[in-house]
PDB file of C-alpha atoms in Angstrom:
ATOM      1  CA  MET A1209      86.951  36.140 131.441  1.00  0.00           C
ATOM      2  CA  ARG A1210      83.933  36.817 133.597  1.00  0.00           C
ATOM      3  CA  GLU A1211      83.534  34.992 136.870  1.00  0.00           C
ATOM      4  CA  THR A1212      80.086  33.615 137.553  1.00  0.00           C
ATOM      5  CA  ALA A1213      78.671  32.811 140.933  1.00  0.00           C
ATOM      6  CA  THR A1214      77.329  29.327 141.349  1.00  0.00           C
ATOM      7  CA  ARG A1215      74.221  28.822 143.370  1.00  0.00           C
ATOM      8  CA  PRO A1216      73.573  25.533 145.101  1.00  0.00           C
ATOM      9  CA  ARG A1217      70.745  23.593 143.561  1.00  0.00           C
ATOM     10  CA  PRO A1218      67.820  22.907 145.867  1.00  0.00           C
ATOM     11  CA  ALA A1219      67.588  19.337 147.076  1.00  0.00           C
ATOM     12  CA  ARG A1220      64.898  17.524 145.133  1.00  0.00           C
ATOM     13  CA  ARG A1221      63.178  15.026 147.358  1.00  0.00           C
ATOM     14  CA  ARG A1222      61.282  12.897 144.890  1.00  0.00           C
ATOM     15  CA  PRO A1223      59.187  10.062 146.293  1.00  0.00           C
ATOM     16  CA  LEU A1224      60.553   6.598 145.540  1.00  0.00           C
ATOM     17  CA  ALA A1225      58.752   3.694 143.930  1.00  0.00           C
ATOM     18  CA  GLU A1226      56.750   1.724 146.477  1.00  0.00           C
ATOM     19  CA  ASP A1227      57.441  -1.664 144.879  1.00  0.00           C
ATOM     20  CA  ARG A1228      61.140  -2.523 144.517  1.00  0.00           C
ATOM     21  CA  PRO A1229      62.598   1.010 144.864  1.00  0.00           C
ATOM     22  CA  VAL A1230      66.185  -0.033 143.990  1.00  0.00           C
ATOM     23  CA  ALA A1231      67.446  -0.561 140.440  1.00  0.00           C
ATOM     24  CA  ARG A1232      70.629  -2.516 139.895  1.00  0.00           C
ATOM     25  CA  VAL A1233      72.285  -0.903 136.869  1.00  0.00           C
ATOM     26  CA  LEU A1234      75.033  -1.958 134.478  1.00  0.00           C
ATOM     27  CA  VAL A1235      76.904   1.256 133.677  1.00  0.00           C
ATOM     28  CA  ASP A1236      77.713   1.622 129.991  1.00  0.00           C
ATOM     29  CA  LYS A1237      81.434   2.264 130.539  1.00  0.00           C
ATOM     30  CA  GLY A1238      83.953  -0.287 129.349  1.00  0.00           C
ATOM     31  CA  LEU A1239      86.440   0.152 132.192  1.00  0.00           C
ATOM     32  CA  VAL A1240      87.503  -3.140 133.719  1.00  0.00           C
ATOM     33  CA  HIS A1241      87.542  -1.840 137.305  1.00  0.00           C
ATOM     34  CA  LEU A1242      83.870  -0.796 136.863  1.00  0.00           C
ATOM     35  CA  ASP A1243      82.787  -4.243 135.676  1.00  0.00           C
ATOM     36  CA  ARG A1244      80.061  -4.629 138.273  1.00  0.00           C
ATOM     37  CA  TYR A1245      76.546  -3.417 138.983  1.00  0.00           C
ATOM     38  CA  PHE A1246      75.626  -0.202 140.794  1.00  0.00           C
ATOM     39  CA  ASP A1247      72.460   0.470 142.775  1.00  0.00           C
ATOM     40  CA  TYR A1248      70.246   3.499 142.118  1.00  0.00           C
ATOM     41  CA  ALA A1249      66.988   4.689 143.636  1.00  0.00           C
ATOM     42  CA  VAL A1250      63.894   4.455 141.424  1.00  0.00           C
ATOM     43  CA  PRO A1251      61.697   7.567 141.602  1.00  0.00           C
ATOM     44  CA  ALA A1252      57.945   6.903 141.768  1.00  0.00           C
ATOM     45  CA  SER A1253      57.505   8.616 138.394  1.00  0.00           C
ATOM     46  CA  MET A1254      59.689   5.904 136.778  1.00  0.00           C
ATOM     47  CA  ALA A1255      58.304   2.916 138.680  1.00  0.00           C
ATOM     48  CA  GLU A1256      56.360   1.566 135.691  1.00  0.00           C
ATOM     49  CA  THR A1257      59.038   2.179 133.045  1.00  0.00           C
ATOM     50  CA  ALA A1258      62.361   1.449 134.810  1.00  0.00           C
ATOM     51  CA  LEU A1259      62.046  -2.302 134.387  1.00  0.00           C
ATOM     52  CA  PRO A1260      64.826  -4.860 133.905  1.00  0.00           C
ATOM     53  CA  GLY A1261      66.353  -4.622 130.445  1.00  0.00           C
ATOM     54  CA  VAL A1262      65.559  -0.979 129.713  1.00  0.00           C
ATOM     55  CA  ARG A1263      68.118   1.689 128.899  1.00  0.00           C
ATOM     56  CA  VAL A1264      68.432   4.465 131.510  1.00  0.00           C
ATOM     57  CA  ARG A1265      70.498   7.582 132.082  1.00  0.00           C
ATOM     58  CA  ILE A1266      72.226   7.888 135.444  1.00  0.00           C
ATOM     59  CA  ARG A1267      74.497  10.349 137.183  1.00  0.00           C
ATOM     60  CA  PHE A1268      77.722   8.379 137.617  1.00  0.00           C
ATOM     61  CA  GLY A1269      80.471   9.408 140.001  1.00  0.00           C
ATOM     62  CA  ALA A1270      78.282  11.627 142.157  1.00  0.00           C
ATOM     63  CA  GLY A1271      79.457  12.261 145.683  1.00  0.00           C
ATOM     64  CA  GLU A1272      77.592  13.258 148.796  1.00  0.00           C
ATOM     65  CA  ARG A1273      78.061  16.903 149.683  1.00  0.00           C
ATOM     66  CA  GLY A1274      76.082  18.681 152.346  1.00  0.00           C
ATOM     67  CA  GLY A1275      73.646  15.770 152.713  1.00  0.00           C
ATOM     68  CA  ARG A1276      72.892  15.681 148.960  1.00  0.00           C
ATOM     69  CA  ARG A1277      74.165  13.594 146.069  1.00  0.00           C
ATOM     70  CA  GLU A1278      75.594  15.883 143.426  1.00  0.00           C
ATOM     71  CA  GLY A1279      78.258  16.029 140.753  1.00  0.00           C
ATOM     72  CA  GLY A1280      79.181  13.248 138.395  1.00  0.00           C
ATOM     73  CA  ARG A1281      78.471  12.858 134.688  1.00  0.00           C
ATOM     74  CA  LEU A1282      75.324  11.646 132.996  1.00  0.00           C
ATOM     75  CA  VAL A1283      75.983   8.262 131.390  1.00  0.00           C
ATOM     76  CA  ASP A1284      73.808   5.521 129.953  1.00  0.00           C
ATOM     77  CA  GLY A1285      73.210   2.165 131.546  1.00  0.00           C
ATOM     78  CA  PHE A1286      70.855  -0.792 131.646  1.00  0.00           C
ATOM     79  CA  VAL A1287      68.581  -1.822 134.497  1.00  0.00           C
ATOM     80  CA  VAL A1288      69.541  -5.408 135.280  1.00  0.00           C
ATOM     81  CA  GLU A1289      67.087  -6.039 138.107  1.00  0.00           C
ATOM     82  CA  ARG A1290      64.831  -4.293 140.604  1.00  0.00           C
ATOM     83  CA  LEU A1291      65.275  -4.970 144.321  1.00  0.00           C
ATOM     84  CA  THR A1292      63.475  -4.138 147.566  1.00  0.00           C
ATOM     85  CA  GLU A1293      66.674  -2.934 149.242  1.00  0.00           C
ATOM     86  CA  SER A1294      70.332  -2.303 148.521  1.00  0.00           C
ATOM     87  CA  ASP A1295      73.439  -3.535 150.286  1.00  0.00           C
ATOM     88  CA  PHE A1296      75.091  -0.137 149.644  1.00  0.00           C
ATOM     89  CA  PRO A1297      75.481   1.602 153.035  1.00  0.00           C
ATOM     90  CA  GLY A1298      75.056   5.187 151.786  1.00  0.00           C
ATOM     91  CA  ARG A1299      72.221   7.082 150.190  1.00  0.00           C
ATOM     92  CA  LEU A1300      71.440   6.069 146.597  1.00  0.00           C
ATOM     93  CA  ALA A1301      71.372   8.539 143.734  1.00  0.00           C
ATOM     94  CA  PRO A1302      68.125   8.419 141.749  1.00  0.00           C
ATOM     95  CA  LEU A1303      67.835   7.340 138.133  1.00  0.00           C
ATOM     96  CA  ALA A1304      67.971  10.465 135.993  1.00  0.00           C
ATOM     97  CA  ARG A1305      65.797   9.259 133.139  1.00  0.00           C
ATOM     98  CA  VAL A1306      64.442   6.212 131.336  1.00  0.00           C
ATOM     99  CA  LEU A1307      65.744   6.545 127.784  1.00  0.00           C
ATOM    100  CA  SER A1308      63.531   3.896 126.277  1.00  0.00           C
ATOM    101  CA  PRO A1309      60.799   1.821 127.938  1.00  0.00           C
ATOM    102  CA  GLU A1310      61.542  -1.057 125.554  1.00  0.00           C
ATOM    103  CA  PRO A1311      63.506  -3.848 127.325  1.00  0.00           C
ATOM    104  CA  VAL A1312      66.473  -4.520 125.036  1.00  0.00           C
ATOM    105  CA  LEU A1313      68.744  -6.426 127.438  1.00  0.00           C
ATOM    106  CA  ARG A1314      66.879  -9.642 128.138  1.00  0.00           C
ATOM    107  CA  PRO A1315      68.117 -11.965 130.933  1.00  0.00           C
ATOM    108  CA  ASP A1316      69.274 -14.632 128.458  1.00  0.00           C
ATOM    109  CA  LEU A1317      71.245 -12.039 126.463  1.00  0.00           C
ATOM    110  CA  LEU A1318      72.797 -10.674 129.665  1.00  0.00           C
ATOM    111  CA  GLU A1319      73.829 -14.198 130.674  1.00  0.00           C
ATOM    112  CA  LEU A1320      75.404 -14.805 127.256  1.00  0.00           C
ATOM    113  CA  CYS A1321      77.242 -11.455 127.408  1.00  0.00           C
ATOM    114  CA  ARG A1322      78.575 -12.303 130.878  1.00  0.00           C
ATOM    115  CA  ALA A1323      79.848 -15.676 129.612  1.00  0.00           C
ATOM    116  CA  VAL A1324      81.579 -14.042 126.617  1.00  0.00           C
ATOM    117  CA  ALA A1325      83.132 -11.340 128.824  1.00  0.00           C
ATOM    118  CA  ASP A1326      84.425 -13.942 131.286  1.00  0.00           C
ATOM    119  CA  ARG A1327      85.729 -16.248 128.548  1.00  0.00           C
ATOM    120  CA  TYR A1328      87.608 -13.565 126.640  1.00  0.00           C
ATOM    121  CA  ALA A1329      88.644 -11.365 129.599  1.00  0.00           C
ATOM    122  CA  GLY A1330      86.549  -8.396 128.530  1.00  0.00           C
ATOM    123  CA  SER A1331      84.258  -6.142 130.452  1.00  0.00           C
ATOM    124  CA  LEU A1332      80.542  -6.856 130.475  1.00  0.00           C
ATOM    125  CA  ALA A1333      79.751  -3.301 129.320  1.00  0.00           C
ATOM    126  CA  ASP A1334      81.923  -3.730 126.205  1.00  0.00           C
ATOM    127  CA  VAL A1335      80.228  -6.982 125.250  1.00  0.00           C
ATOM    128  CA  VAL A1336      76.762  -5.529 125.872  1.00  0.00           C
ATOM    129  CA  GLN A1337      77.611  -2.547 123.623  1.00  0.00           C
ATOM    130  CA  LEU A1338      78.283  -5.013 120.808  1.00  0.00           C
ATOM    131  CA  ALA A1339      75.269  -7.217 121.535  1.00  0.00           C
ATOM    132  CA  VAL A1340      72.603  -4.525 121.957  1.00  0.00           C
ATOM    133  CA  PRO A1341      72.023  -2.231 119.004  1.00  0.00           C
ATOM    134  CA  PRO A1342      72.442   1.475 119.670  1.00  0.00           C
ATOM    135  CA  ARG A1343      69.381   3.617 120.222  1.00  0.00           C
ATOM    136  CA  MET A1344      67.534   4.533 117.086  1.00  0.00           C
ATOM    137  CA  ALA A1345      66.857   8.208 116.437  1.00  0.00           C
ATOM    138  CA  ARG A1346      63.227   9.229 116.315  1.00  0.00           C
ATOM    139  CA  ALA A1347      61.926  10.151 112.876  1.00  0.00           C
TER     140      ALA A1347
END
């Protein structure tokens, strides 16, 4: 087995969106202890497409090492709302990608999913997975 040297990736300082640079995201993981929203930075290149209700890809579980956010796995999520600032004390990881600019998780559907999850002791992510159809493959 050959050992490979790992090089640190250069820090990518992407400019953030000027209007509401924080996205509150519902992570698409059905774990009960993760049944809450997480804040992510919105890069300027995604400012027009990372709107509430759209499906995004985020790096989840990243830690801060050497002044940079790195590590974690890429998972899907939904932007729930856009904010001007976050109450998270640390530095926010940026959204990795907007998977589809089509808003599929409308506020009324999110409210209904939250009510079902609360009523039947489920996680919001599990209920949303059942309520929102999976992404369609491009032809």
